[in-house]
Coordinates of C-alpha atoms in Angstrom, one line a residue:
Chain A
M1123 CA 29.7 12.8 -17.1
H1124 CA 26.9 11.5 -19.3
N1125 CA 24.9 13.1 -20.9
P1126 CA 21.1 12.9 -19.9
I1127 CA 18.9 11.7 -21.8
I1128 CA 15.7 12.4 -19.9
E1129 CA 15.4 15.2 -17.5
L1130 CA 12.9 16.7 -15.5
K1131 CA 13.3 20.1 -14.7
N1132 CA 10.8 21.7 -11.2
I1133 CA 7.7 19.7 -12.3
T1134 CA 5.1 20.1 -10.2
K1135 CA 1.9 18.7 -10.2
A1136 CA -1.2 18.4 -8.0
F1137 CA -4.3 16.8 -8.2
G1138 CA -7.6 19.5 -6.2
Q1139 CA -6.0 19.8 -3.2
H1140 CA -3.4 17.2 -3.0
I1141 CA 0.3 17.6 -4.6
A1142 CA 1.5 14.6 -5.9
L1143 CA 4.8 16.0 -7.1
Q1144 CA 7.1 19.2 -6.0
E1145 CA 9.1 21.0 -7.3
L1146 CA 11.2 18.0 -7.9
N1147 CA 13.9 17.4 -10.4
L1148 CA 15.9 14.4 -12.5
A1149 CA 18.5 13.6 -14.5
V1150 CA 18.4 9.9 -15.6
N1151 CA 22.0 9.0 -17.8
N1152 CA 21.6 6.8 -21.0
G1153 CA 21.7 3.3 -20.3
E1154 CA 21.1 3.5 -16.7
F1155 CA 18.6 0.5 -15.1
L1156 CA 16.8 3.6 -12.6
T1157 CA 14.5 2.4 -10.2
I1158 CA 12.1 5.4 -8.3
L1159 CA 10.9 3.9 -5.1
G1160 CA 8.6 4.7 -2.7
P1161 CA 5.2 4.1 -0.7
S1162 CA 2.0 3.7 -2.5
G1163 CA 0.2 7.2 -2.8
C1164 CA 4.3 8.8 -3.1
G1165 CA 3.4 10.3 -6.4
K1166 CA 6.3 8.0 -7.8
T1167 CA 3.0 7.0 -10.3
T1168 CA 2.7 10.0 -11.2
L1169 CA 5.9 10.9 -11.7
L1170 CA 5.9 8.1 -15.0
R1171 CA 2.8 9.0 -16.1
L1172 CA 4.3 12.7 -16.6
M1173 CA 6.7 11.3 -18.6
G1174 CA 5.6 8.9 -21.2
G1175 CA 2.6 11.6 -21.5
F1176 CA -0.3 10.2 -20.0
E1177 CA 0.0 13.1 -17.6
Q1178 CA 0.9 17.4 -17.8
P1179 CA 3.0 19.2 -15.1
D1180 CA 1.7 22.2 -13.1
S1181 CA 4.7 23.7 -14.5
G1182 CA 8.0 23.1 -15.2
H1183 CA 9.5 21.1 -18.3
I1184 CA 10.7 17.5 -19.5
F1185 CA 13.3 17.2 -22.0
I1186 CA 14.7 13.9 -24.4
D1187 CA 17.7 14.4 -25.4
G1188 CA 18.0 18.2 -24.3
Y1189 CA 14.5 18.2 -26.3
D1190 CA 11.7 20.0 -24.7
I1191 CA 9.1 17.2 -25.3
T1192 CA 6.9 18.4 -22.1
N1193 CA 3.9 19.6 -24.1
L1194 CA 3.9 16.6 -26.9
P1195 CA 1.6 13.2 -26.9
P1196 CA 2.1 10.1 -25.7
E1197 CA 2.3 8.9 -29.3
E1198 CA 4.7 11.5 -30.6
R1199 CA 7.2 10.8 -28.0
L1200 CA 10.6 8.5 -28.1
V1201 CA 9.1 6.5 -24.8
N1202 CA 7.2 3.2 -24.3
T1203 CA 5.5 2.6 -20.9
V1204 CA 4.7 -0.7 -19.8
F1205 CA 2.0 -1.2 -16.9
Q1206 CA 1.2 -3.3 -14.5
S1207 CA -1.8 -4.4 -15.9
Y1208 CA 0.6 -5.8 -19.2
A1209 CA -2.6 -3.5 -21.2
L1210 CA -1.7 -6.3 -24.0
F1211 CA -5.1 -6.2 -26.5
P1212 CA -7.1 -9.2 -25.9
H1213 CA -8.9 -9.6 -29.2
M1214 CA -4.5 -9.5 -30.8
T1215 CA -2.4 -12.4 -31.4
I1216 CA 0.6 -11.7 -29.8
F1217 CA 2.3 -10.8 -32.9
N1218 CA 0.0 -8.2 -33.9
N1219 CA 0.0 -7.2 -30.5
V1220 CA 3.6 -6.4 -30.5
A1221 CA 3.5 -4.7 -33.7
F1222 CA 0.6 -2.7 -33.5
G1223 CA 2.9 -0.1 -32.2
L1224 CA 4.9 -0.4 -36.0
K1225 CA 2.2 -1.1 -38.2
C1226 CA 0.9 2.8 -36.1
N1227 CA 4.4 4.5 -36.8
G1228 CA 4.0 2.8 -40.8
I1229 CA 7.2 0.7 -40.6
D1230 CA 7.2 -1.6 -44.5
K1231 CA 5.5 -4.6 -43.6
N1232 CA 8.8 -7.0 -44.1
E1233 CA 10.5 -4.8 -41.2
I1234 CA 7.6 -5.3 -39.0
K1235 CA 7.7 -8.9 -39.4
E1236 CA 11.2 -9.1 -38.8
R1237 CA 11.3 -6.5 -36.3
V1238 CA 8.5 -9.2 -34.3
E1239 CA 9.9 -12.2 -33.8
E1240 CA 13.4 -10.9 -33.5
T1241 CA 11.7 -9.4 -30.6
L1242 CA 9.7 -12.4 -29.9
K1243 CA 12.8 -14.7 -29.6
I1244 CA 13.8 -11.7 -27.2
V1245 CA 11.9 -12.6 -25.2
S1246 CA 11.2 -17.0 -25.7
L1247 CA 8.1 -16.4 -27.5
E1248 CA 8.2 -17.1 -30.3
K1249 CA 5.9 -20.0 -30.4
Y1250 CA 3.5 -17.8 -28.9
S1251 CA 3.3 -15.8 -31.8
E1252 CA -0.4 -17.0 -32.9
R1253 CA -2.1 -16.5 -29.1
K1254 CA -4.3 -14.5 -27.3
P1255 CA -3.3 -12.8 -24.4
N1256 CA -6.0 -15.0 -22.7
E1257 CA -4.1 -17.6 -23.5
L1258 CA -0.3 -17.0 -22.0
S1259 CA 0.5 -17.6 -17.9
G1260 CA 1.0 -14.7 -16.2
G1261 CA 4.8 -14.6 -16.8
Q1262 CA 4.2 -14.7 -20.1
K1263 CA 1.4 -11.4 -20.7
Q1264 CA 5.1 -9.4 -18.5
R1265 CA 7.2 -10.9 -22.0
V1266 CA 4.8 -9.5 -24.5
A1267 CA 4.0 -6.6 -23.0
I1268 CA 7.8 -5.1 -22.6
A1269 CA 8.1 -6.9 -26.2
R1270 CA 5.6 -5.0 -27.1
A1271 CA 7.3 -1.9 -26.1
I1272 CA 11.2 -2.7 -27.1
V1273 CA 10.0 -3.9 -30.5
N1274 CA 9.8 0.0 -31.0
R1275 CA 13.4 1.2 -30.1
P1276 CA 11.8 3.5 -27.5
R1277 CA 15.2 6.7 -25.7
V1278 CA 13.6 5.0 -22.7
L1279 CA 11.4 1.7 -21.3
L1280 CA 9.6 3.3 -18.4
L1281 CA 8.3 0.1 -16.4
D1282 CA 5.4 0.9 -14.1
E1283 CA 5.3 -2.1 -11.3
P1284 CA 5.9 -4.9 -14.2
L1285 CA 6.3 -6.9 -11.2
S1286 CA 4.0 -6.4 -9.1
A1287 CA 1.1 -9.1 -10.2
L1288 CA 4.4 -11.8 -9.9
D1289 CA 4.0 -14.3 -7.7
Y1290 CA 7.0 -14.7 -5.7
K1291 CA 9.4 -17.3 -7.7
L1292 CA 8.3 -16.0 -11.4
R1293 CA 9.3 -12.5 -10.2
K1294 CA 12.5 -12.9 -8.2
K1295 CA 13.6 -14.8 -12.2
M1296 CA 11.4 -12.2 -14.7
Q1297 CA 14.1 -9.4 -12.0
I1298 CA 17.4 -11.7 -13.8
E1299 CA 14.9 -11.9 -16.5
L1300 CA 15.2 -7.5 -16.4
K1301 CA 18.1 -6.6 -15.8
Q1302 CA 19.9 -8.9 -18.4
L1303 CA 17.5 -7.6 -21.1
Q1304 CA 18.5 -4.5 -19.9
R1305 CA 22.1 -4.8 -20.0
R1306 CA 22.0 -6.9 -23.5
L1307 CA 19.7 -3.4 -25.1
G1308 CA 21.4 -1.1 -23.5
L1309 CA 18.8 1.0 -22.9
T1310 CA 17.6 2.9 -20.5
F1311 CA 14.7 1.2 -17.9
I1312 CA 12.4 3.3 -14.7
F1313 CA 12.2 1.3 -13.2
I1314 CA 8.6 2.3 -10.8
T1315 CA 8.4 -0.5 -7.5
H1316 CA 7.7 -0.4 -4.1
D1317 CA 9.2 -3.3 -3.9
Q1318 CA 13.0 -2.0 -1.9
E1319 CA 14.5 -5.4 -2.3
E1320 CA 13.9 -5.0 -6.3
A1321 CA 14.9 -2.4 -6.1
L1322 CA 18.2 -2.7 -4.4
S1323 CA 18.8 -6.7 -6.6
M1324 CA 18.1 -4.7 -9.9
S1325 CA 19.1 -1.0 -10.3
D1326 CA 22.2 1.3 -10.8
R1327 CA 20.5 4.2 -9.4
V1328 CA 18.2 3.7 -6.2
V1329 CA 16.1 7.3 -6.6
I1330 CA 13.8 7.2 -2.7
M1331 CA 10.8 9.1 -2.7
N1332 CA 7.9 10.3 -0.2
D1333 CA 5.3 12.9 -0.5
G1334 CA 5.9 14.2 -4.3
K1335 CA 9.8 14.3 -3.6
I1336 CA 12.9 13.2 -3.9
L1337 CA 14.7 12.2 -0.3
Q1338 CA 17.6 10.2 -1.7
S1339 CA 19.5 9.2 -5.0
G1340 CA 22.7 6.8 -5.2
T1341 CA 23.7 3.0 -6.4
P1342 CA 21.7 0.3 -4.3
R1343 CA 24.9 -0.5 -1.7
D1344 CA 24.4 3.7 -1.1
I1345 CA 21.4 4.3 -0.4
Y1346 CA 21.4 1.2 1.6
E1347 CA 24.4 2.5 3.7
E1348 CA 24.3 5.5 3.7
P1349 CA 20.6 6.6 4.3
N1350 CA 20.4 10.3 4.8
S1351 CA 17.2 10.4 6.2
L1352 CA 15.5 8.3 8.8
F1353 CA 12.2 7.0 6.2
A1354 CA 15.3 6.1 3.8
A1355 CA 16.4 3.6 6.2
E1356 CA 13.2 2.6 8.0
F1357 CA 12.2 1.8 4.0
I1358 CA 14.8 0.1 3.0
G1359 CA 15.7 -2.8 4.7
E1360 CA 15.6 -2.9 8.0
A1361 CA 16.7 -0.6 10.8
N1362 CA 17.6 -0.1 14.6
V1363 CA 17.0 3.4 16.0
F1364 CA 17.7 4.8 18.4
D1365 CA 17.9 8.2 20.0
A1366 CA 21.3 10.1 20.9
I1367 CA 22.6 12.8 23.1
V1368 CA 25.5 14.1 20.4
T1369 CA 28.4 14.7 23.6
E1370 CA 31.4 15.7 21.3
S1371 CA 31.5 16.0 17.9
T1372 CA 34.8 16.8 16.2
K1373 CA 36.5 16.8 12.1
Q1374 CA 36.4 12.5 12.5
N1375 CA 35.3 11.8 16.2
T1376 CA 31.4 12.2 17.4
T1377 CA 30.5 10.7 21.2
L1378 CA 27.1 10.2 21.4
K1379 CA 24.9 9.4 24.4
V1380 CA 23.1 6.3 24.1
Q1381 CA 21.3 3.7 26.4
N1382 CA 23.2 5.3 29.7
K1383 CA 26.1 4.7 27.9
T1384 CA 29.0 6.9 26.0
I1385 CA 30.8 6.0 22.7
T1386 CA 32.5 7.2 20.5
F1387 CA 32.1 6.7 16.9
P1388 CA 34.3 7.9 13.5
E1389 CA 32.2 10.3 11.7
P1390 CA 33.0 13.3 9.4
K1391 CA 29.3 14.5 10.1
Q1392 CA 29.8 17.6 12.8
F1393 CA 27.3 17.7 14.9
K1394 CA 26.2 20.3 18.2
A1395 CA 27.1 18.9 21.5
G1396 CA 23.8 18.6 23.0
E1397 CA 22.0 18.1 19.7
K1398 CA 19.7 14.8 20.1
V1399 CA 21.1 12.6 17.3
H1400 CA 19.0 9.3 15.8
L1401 CA 21.7 6.7 15.5
I1402 CA 20.4 3.7 13.1
V1403 CA 22.5 0.0 12.8
R1404 CA 21.2 -2.2 10.1
P1405 CA 20.5 -5.8 12.4
E1406 CA 22.8 -7.8 10.5
D1407 CA 25.3 -5.5 11.8
L1408 CA 25.0 -6.0 15.1
R1409 CA 26.8 -8.6 17.2
V1410 CA 24.7 -10.1 20.2
W1411 CA 27.8 -12.1 23.1
T1412 CA 26.3 -13.7 25.6
E1413 CA 27.5 -12.6 29.3
K1414 CA 30.1 -14.7 28.9
E1415 CA 31.2 -14.2 25.9
V1416 CA 32.9 -11.2 26.7
K1417 CA 34.3 -9.1 29.4
N1418 CA 35.3 -6.0 28.1
T1419 CA 31.2 -4.2 27.9
D1420 CA 32.1 -0.8 27.8
D1421 CA 30.6 -0.2 24.2
M1422 CA 28.0 -2.7 24.2
L1423 CA 24.1 -2.7 24.8
P1424 CA 22.7 -4.4 27.6
G1425 CA 19.5 -6.3 26.8
Q1426 CA 17.5 -8.7 27.1
V1427 CA 16.7 -12.1 24.2
E1428 CA 12.8 -11.6 24.3
Q1429 CA 12.7 -14.1 20.9
V1430 CA 14.2 -16.7 18.7
I1431 CA 14.3 -17.4 15.1
Y1432 CA 15.7 -19.9 13.6
K1433 CA 15.6 -19.1 9.8
G1434 CA 18.2 -21.7 8.1
S1435 CA 20.8 -19.8 7.3
T1436 CA 20.7 -16.4 9.5
V1437 CA 19.4 -16.4 13.6
D1438 CA 17.1 -13.7 14.1
L1439 CA 16.6 -12.6 18.0
I1440 CA 14.2 -9.7 19.3
V1441 CA 16.1 -8.0 21.7
R1442 CA 14.2 -6.0 24.9
L1443 CA 17.4 -3.2 25.1
I1444 CA 17.4 -2.8 29.7
D1445 CA 15.2 0.5 30.1
G1446 CA 15.1 0.6 25.8
P1447 CA 13.1 -0.6 23.1
L1448 CA 12.9 -3.3 21.7
I1449 CA 15.3 -4.6 18.2
S1450 CA 16.7 -6.9 15.9
A1451 CA 19.5 -8.5 15.0
T1452 CA 20.8 -11.0 13.2
E1453 CA 23.2 -13.7 13.5
F1454 CA 24.8 -15.3 10.8
F1455 CA 27.1 -18.9 11.4
D1456 CA 30.2 -18.3 10.8
E1457 CA 34.0 -19.0 12.4
D1458 CA 33.0 -16.7 14.8
D1459 CA 30.7 -17.7 16.1
E1460 CA 29.1 -21.4 15.7
D1461 CA 26.9 -22.1 17.6
L1462 CA 24.9 -19.0 17.6
F1463 CA 22.7 -20.8 20.6
Y1464 CA 20.4 -18.2 23.1
E1465 CA 17.6 -18.4 25.5
N1466 CA 14.4 -16.3 25.7
G1467 CA 14.9 -13.6 29.0
E1468 CA 18.5 -15.0 28.5
K1469 CA 20.7 -11.7 28.9
V1470 CA 23.0 -10.6 26.3
W1471 CA 24.9 -8.1 25.1
I1472 CA 24.8 -6.0 21.5
H1473 CA 28.2 -4.4 19.6
W1474 CA 28.3 -3.4 16.4
L1475 CA 31.8 -3.0 14.7
P1476 CA 32.0 1.3 15.1
G1477 CA 31.7 3.3 11.9
W1478 CA 29.0 0.8 10.7
E1479 CA 25.8 3.0 11.8
V1480 CA 24.1 5.5 10.4
I1481 CA 24.0 9.2 12.9
L1482 CA 21.3 11.4 11.9
P1483 CA 20.1 14.8 13.1
Y1484 CA 16.9 14.3 14.8
E1485 CA 13.5 14.3 13.3
G1486 CA 11.4 14.8 15.2
Chain B
M1364 CA -39.7 -34.8 6.6
I1365 CA -39.1 -30.5 6.1
K1366 CA -36.9 -31.2 3.6
I1367 CA -39.3 -32.9 1.5
N1368 CA -41.7 -30.2 2.3
E1369 CA -39.7 -27.2 1.2
K1370 CA -38.9 -29.0 -1.6
I1371 CA -41.9 -29.2 -2.6
I1372 CA -43.0 -26.3 -1.3
T1373 CA -40.0 -23.7 -3.3
N1374 CA -41.3 -25.9 -6.9
C1375 CA -44.8 -24.9 -6.5
F1376 CA -43.5 -21.1 -6.0
S1377 CA -41.7 -21.3 -9.4
F1378 CA -43.5 -23.1 -10.8
L1379 CA -46.8 -20.5 -10.5
I1380 CA -43.8 -18.0 -11.0
Y1381 CA -43.4 -19.1 -14.5
A1382 CA -47.1 -19.8 -15.2
F1383 CA -48.1 -15.9 -14.0
L1384 CA -45.5 -15.7 -17.2
Y1385 CA -45.6 -17.4 -19.6
I1386 CA -49.4 -18.6 -19.3
P1387 CA -51.0 -15.6 -20.9
I1388 CA -48.5 -15.4 -24.4
L1389 CA -49.4 -19.1 -23.8
V1390 CA -52.7 -18.2 -24.7
V1391 CA -51.6 -16.3 -27.4
V1392 CA -50.2 -18.9 -29.1
V1393 CA -52.9 -21.8 -28.9
Y1394 CA -56.1 -19.4 -29.9
S1395 CA -53.8 -18.1 -33.0
F1396 CA -54.8 -21.7 -34.3
N1397 CA -58.4 -21.2 -33.6
K1398 CA -60.7 -22.3 -36.1
S1399 CA -63.6 -19.7 -34.3
Q1400 CA -64.1 -16.0 -35.5
F1401 CA -64.1 -15.1 -32.2
S1402 CA -61.9 -15.6 -29.4
M1403 CA -62.8 -16.8 -27.0
I1404 CA -63.8 -20.3 -28.3
W1405 CA -61.9 -22.9 -29.2
E1406 CA -63.4 -24.4 -32.4
G1407 CA -60.1 -26.7 -33.2
F1408 CA -56.7 -26.8 -34.6
S1409 CA -56.3 -24.2 -38.4
L1410 CA -53.6 -22.1 -40.0
K1411 CA -56.6 -20.2 -41.7
W1412 CA -55.9 -17.1 -39.9
Y1413 CA -52.5 -17.3 -41.0
R1414 CA -53.4 -18.1 -44.4
E1415 CA -55.4 -14.2 -44.1
L1416 CA -52.4 -12.7 -42.7
I1417 CA -50.6 -13.7 -45.7
N1418 CA -53.3 -12.3 -47.9
D1419 CA -53.6 -9.1 -45.7
H1420 CA -51.7 -6.7 -47.6
E1421 CA -51.8 -3.8 -44.6
I1422 CA -50.2 -5.3 -42.5
L1423 CA -47.5 -7.3 -44.8
T1424 CA -47.0 -3.0 -45.4
A1425 CA -47.0 -2.6 -41.6
T1426 CA -44.0 -4.8 -41.3
W1427 CA -42.1 -4.5 -43.6
H1428 CA -42.6 -0.3 -42.3
S1429 CA -41.2 -1.3 -38.6
L1430 CA -38.4 -4.0 -39.9
L1431 CA -37.2 -0.7 -42.1
L1432 CA -37.6 1.9 -39.1
G1433 CA -36.4 -0.8 -36.2
F1434 CA -32.9 -0.9 -38.6
L1435 CA -32.3 1.7 -39.1
A1436 CA -33.2 3.8 -35.4
S1437 CA -30.9 1.1 -34.1
T1438 CA -27.9 1.4 -36.7
S1439 CA -28.1 4.8 -36.4
A1440 CA -28.5 5.3 -32.1
V1441 CA -25.6 3.0 -32.3
L1442 CA -23.6 5.1 -34.6
L1443 CA -23.7 8.6 -32.3
G1444 CA -24.4 6.4 -29.2
S1445 CA -21.1 4.6 -29.4
L1446 CA -19.6 8.1 -30.7
A1447 CA -21.0 9.8 -27.7
A1448 CA -20.8 6.8 -24.5
V1449 CA -16.9 6.9 -26.0
C1450 CA -16.8 10.5 -25.4
I1451 CA -18.4 10.9 -22.4
K1452 CA -15.6 8.4 -20.9
R1453 CA -13.2 9.4 -22.9
Y1454 CA -12.7 13.6 -22.9
K1455 CA -13.2 15.9 -20.3
F1456 CA -15.5 19.1 -21.8
Q1457 CA -17.4 21.0 -20.5
G1458 CA -21.3 20.1 -20.0
R1459 CA -19.8 16.5 -19.9
K1460 CA -21.4 16.0 -16.0
L1461 CA -24.3 17.0 -17.0
L1462 CA -24.4 14.8 -20.1
H1463 CA -24.3 12.2 -19.1
G1464 CA -26.9 12.2 -16.5
L1465 CA -29.2 13.5 -19.3
V1466 CA -28.7 10.4 -20.3
F1467 CA -30.0 8.5 -17.8
T1468 CA -32.5 11.0 -17.8
L1469 CA -33.7 10.0 -20.3
V1470 CA -33.8 6.3 -20.5
V1471 CA -36.5 7.2 -17.3
I1472 CA -38.3 9.9 -18.4
P1473 CA -41.9 8.7 -19.8
D1474 CA -42.7 7.8 -22.9
L1475 CA -45.8 10.2 -23.6
V1476 CA -44.5 13.1 -22.3
M1477 CA -41.3 12.3 -25.1
G1478 CA -44.6 11.9 -27.5
I1479 CA -46.0 14.9 -27.0
A1480 CA -42.9 16.3 -26.9
L1481 CA -41.8 15.6 -30.1
L1482 CA -44.5 16.0 -32.3
I1483 CA -44.2 19.4 -30.7
L1484 CA -40.6 19.8 -32.0
F1485 CA -41.4 18.0 -35.3
H1486 CA -44.3 20.2 -36.4
F1487 CA -41.9 24.2 -34.8
L1488 CA -38.5 22.0 -37.7
P1489 CA -41.1 21.6 -39.2
V1490 CA -40.5 17.7 -39.7
P1491 CA -44.0 16.0 -41.7
L1492 CA -45.4 13.4 -40.0
G1493 CA -44.6 10.0 -41.7
F1494 CA -41.5 8.3 -41.8
W1495 CA -38.2 11.1 -40.6
S1496 CA -40.5 11.3 -38.2
L1497 CA -41.0 7.9 -36.5
F1498 CA -37.2 7.2 -37.9
F1499 CA -36.1 10.0 -35.7
A1500 CA -38.5 9.6 -32.4
H1501 CA -37.3 6.2 -32.1
T1502 CA -33.1 6.9 -32.7
T1503 CA -33.7 10.1 -29.7
F1504 CA -35.0 7.1 -27.5
C1505 CA -32.4 4.6 -28.2
L1506 CA -29.5 6.8 -27.7
P1507 CA -29.6 7.0 -24.7
F1508 CA -30.3 2.8 -23.4
V1509 CA -27.1 2.5 -26.1
I1510 CA -25.2 5.0 -24.3
V1511 CA -25.7 3.5 -20.9
T1512 CA -24.9 0.0 -21.9
L1513 CA -21.9 1.1 -24.0
H1514 CA -20.7 3.2 -21.7
A1515 CA -20.6 0.6 -18.5
R1516 CA -18.5 -1.5 -21.1
L1517 CA -16.1 1.0 -21.8
G1518 CA -16.1 1.5 -17.9
Q1519 CA -14.6 -2.4 -17.3
L1520 CA -11.9 -2.4 -20.2
D1521 CA -8.6 -1.3 -18.5
K1522 CA -8.0 2.2 -18.8
H1523 CA -4.5 1.2 -19.8
L1524 CA -5.3 -0.4 -23.0
F1525 CA -6.7 2.9 -24.0
E1526 CA -2.5 4.9 -22.8
S1527 CA -0.6 2.1 -23.9
A1528 CA -2.4 1.9 -27.4
K1529 CA -1.4 5.6 -27.3
D1530 CA 1.6 5.1 -25.7
L1531 CA 2.1 2.7 -29.0
G1532 CA 1.5 5.7 -31.0
A1533 CA -2.1 5.5 -32.0
S1534 CA -3.8 8.7 -33.7
E1535 CA -7.7 8.4 -32.2
F1536 CA -8.3 7.4 -35.2
V1537 CA -6.2 4.5 -34.8
L1538 CA -7.3 3.9 -31.2
F1539 CA -10.8 4.3 -32.1
R1540 CA -11.0 1.8 -34.8
Q1541 CA -8.5 -0.8 -33.6
I1542 CA -8.9 -1.2 -29.9
I1543 CA -12.0 0.3 -28.9
L1544 CA -14.9 -1.0 -31.0
P1545 CA -14.1 -4.2 -31.4
L1546 CA -13.9 -4.6 -27.4
L1547 CA -16.8 -3.4 -26.9
G1548 CA -18.4 -5.3 -30.3
P1549 CA -20.1 -8.0 -28.4
A1550 CA -21.5 -4.1 -26.1
L1551 CA -22.6 -3.1 -30.3
I1552 CA -24.0 -6.2 -31.0
S1553 CA -26.2 -6.0 -27.4
S1554 CA -27.3 -2.7 -27.8
W1555 CA -27.6 -3.0 -31.1
L1556 CA -30.1 -5.6 -30.5
L1557 CA -31.8 -3.8 -28.0
S1558 CA -32.2 -1.3 -29.7
F1559 CA -34.3 -2.7 -32.4
T1560 CA -36.7 -4.5 -30.0
L1561 CA -38.0 -1.2 -28.0
S1562 CA -38.1 0.3 -31.8
I1563 CA -39.8 -2.9 -33.2
D1564 CA -43.0 -3.0 -30.2
D1565 CA -42.9 0.7 -28.7
V1566 CA -46.9 1.6 -29.3
I1567 CA -47.0 5.4 -27.2
I1568 CA -43.8 7.3 -28.8
S1569 CA -45.0 6.0 -32.3
Y1570 CA -48.3 7.4 -31.3
F1571 CA -47.3 10.7 -31.6
V1572 CA -45.7 10.6 -34.2
A1573 CA -46.9 8.8 -36.9
G1574 CA -48.6 9.9 -40.3
P1575 CA -50.9 7.8 -42.7
S1576 CA -48.2 7.6 -44.7
F1577 CA -46.5 5.4 -42.8
E1578 CA -47.4 3.0 -40.8
I1579 CA -46.5 0.5 -38.6
L1580 CA -47.0 -3.0 -37.4
P1581 CA -47.8 -2.0 -33.2
L1582 CA -49.9 0.5 -34.1
K1583 CA -52.0 -1.5 -37.3
I1584 CA -51.6 -3.7 -34.4
Y1585 CA -52.9 -1.1 -31.6
A1586 CA -55.9 0.2 -34.0
M1587 CA -57.2 -3.9 -34.3
V1588 CA -57.2 -4.7 -30.8
R1589 CA -60.3 -2.0 -30.5
T1590 CA -61.8 -3.6 -32.8
G1591 CA -61.8 -6.4 -30.8
V1592 CA -58.7 -9.0 -30.0
T1593 CA -58.9 -10.7 -33.6
P1594 CA -57.0 -14.6 -34.3
E1595 CA -54.9 -12.8 -36.9
V1596 CA -53.3 -10.0 -34.2
N1597 CA -52.6 -13.3 -32.3
A1598 CA -51.1 -15.2 -35.5
I1599 CA -49.2 -12.0 -35.9
S1600 CA -48.2 -12.0 -31.8
T1601 CA -47.0 -15.4 -32.3
I1602 CA -44.9 -14.9 -35.2
I1603 CA -43.9 -12.0 -34.1
L1604 CA -42.6 -14.4 -30.6
G1605 CA -41.0 -17.0 -33.4
F1606 CA -38.8 -13.7 -34.4
T1607 CA -37.9 -13.6 -30.7
L1608 CA -37.5 -16.2 -29.4
L1609 CA -35.1 -17.6 -32.0
F1610 CA -33.2 -14.2 -32.0
V1611 CA -32.0 -14.9 -28.1
V1612 CA -31.6 -18.2 -28.7
G1613 CA -29.3 -16.7 -31.4
A1614 CA -27.5 -14.4 -29.3
T1615 CA -27.3 -16.6 -26.3
L1616 CA -25.0 -18.8 -28.7
I1617 CA -23.1 -16.8 -30.1
R1618 CA -22.4 -15.8 -26.7
R1619 CA -21.4 -18.8 -25.9
K1620 CA -19.5 -19.6 -28.9
K1621 CA -17.6 -16.1 -27.8

């Protein structure tokens, strides 16, 4: 087990009546790329501002390298923040923007020059050092903001939705650049986003927040494949949620009654018989068969195609289950199923490999 | 047809507006070159009144006093006002909202009330009426305008600029000196100019707090006008107008360059 580089213990923060963070605990390991993911208003920005020193918690403590920094002002913390708006100083050249932190810390002039040039090279902006921020593009400003922070060699870099102002293509590119930069520098990144795709593709670990609490924390794969709450399942990726009733639950298996079918799933979690549960299946895990293609429909759910959306590499189907909800299924072109030809209104059978579903206690 | 009519009406209307605004000023300028002793009769072009003005020591002294007063009062108003605006914007303290509200009250308070209030204050402190009383009075009535202008400008700036400066290790002083002041630059200049203008043509408040030892131009002109408008007053007005125009054009050019 590593020692955490930054640790938050029992942090509570309220703004008037609104409780932004509630008894929150979080430990971040050295060199980790941690993403805090949540909808707007979930408290993730407040969390970041507490770490940066721009807000004070009502109760709880923050540690960096084991030292309590809860009451230190931002200028004395060994963390730097990259703001969503970049917040570059408009009246200074790029060089002076990047040099600002070093100057504030009274570093020798020659060393400043050396370090700024080196950092600008890392973000490939060495040719732009004499320009002003308003002469740069969005992606370049973004890179200056990062350079301005990392030149100080912080223990932790905090990034507050830094890519949200960029267009889709540039965002994709910056995601890869950021991840590479983080690996190369071996720096701890705490990255805030509401974009689940960004979170999954960049992070070593994702923390899902809602209503001022951490709901789940784990690798992107854990989070996606084993969500521990309905919120996590629905917030990350798409999820089909069925209401089901447990008829039998043993150490290995759980049998559910879902849509008038009784199906047994391998499930280590135990439930009580008669308990209501949520059954969650990702669209890409669903297989949709036409009536001709299947013989044994015991563990399949009947439905009717409502809409076919051709997406190039996949075909998305919206299927209305008989007496049930609308679900969506994503079908891939592969050797099992080269045609993927469905018609609106066509009767189909829905199936998935047992074990690919997630069963969660009913949340009402 | 309707279109043309509309255009004519619009043009006439805007001509009338400009005429209404600028004809009085034009009259003053024209009559400052009048040879006649009496303002209302045109007797031919002359620079006589300008010559007389240059030789009028009282007026020259009053002008110098006004410029000096305007310069000092607006400078001190900008110094105090920038600190006050930053203070109201950046720090949380008891009575911050009250202070902010009071600043706006001072902007709209009648000059008459301000003049009497200051006179009473100076009587009690006591500040002798003269340069210092005028200096304090002018600084006082310029200050709220400076605070309002700078506060608005601070509000337009991204608050993350200040936070990121702190984040990068800036002390409050470095933040003020290297980030806030340069970013306020144009607003500082415009609030200084505004203060200078307010100071240079203030009559009402100055009337209450001025003393015989320090005569200023607006009060001097006011005194001259009471005995009838002389062409000399027209000449001063024209010169002031000329400088104002230069000022405005200069400021516009500087702003455009930026």
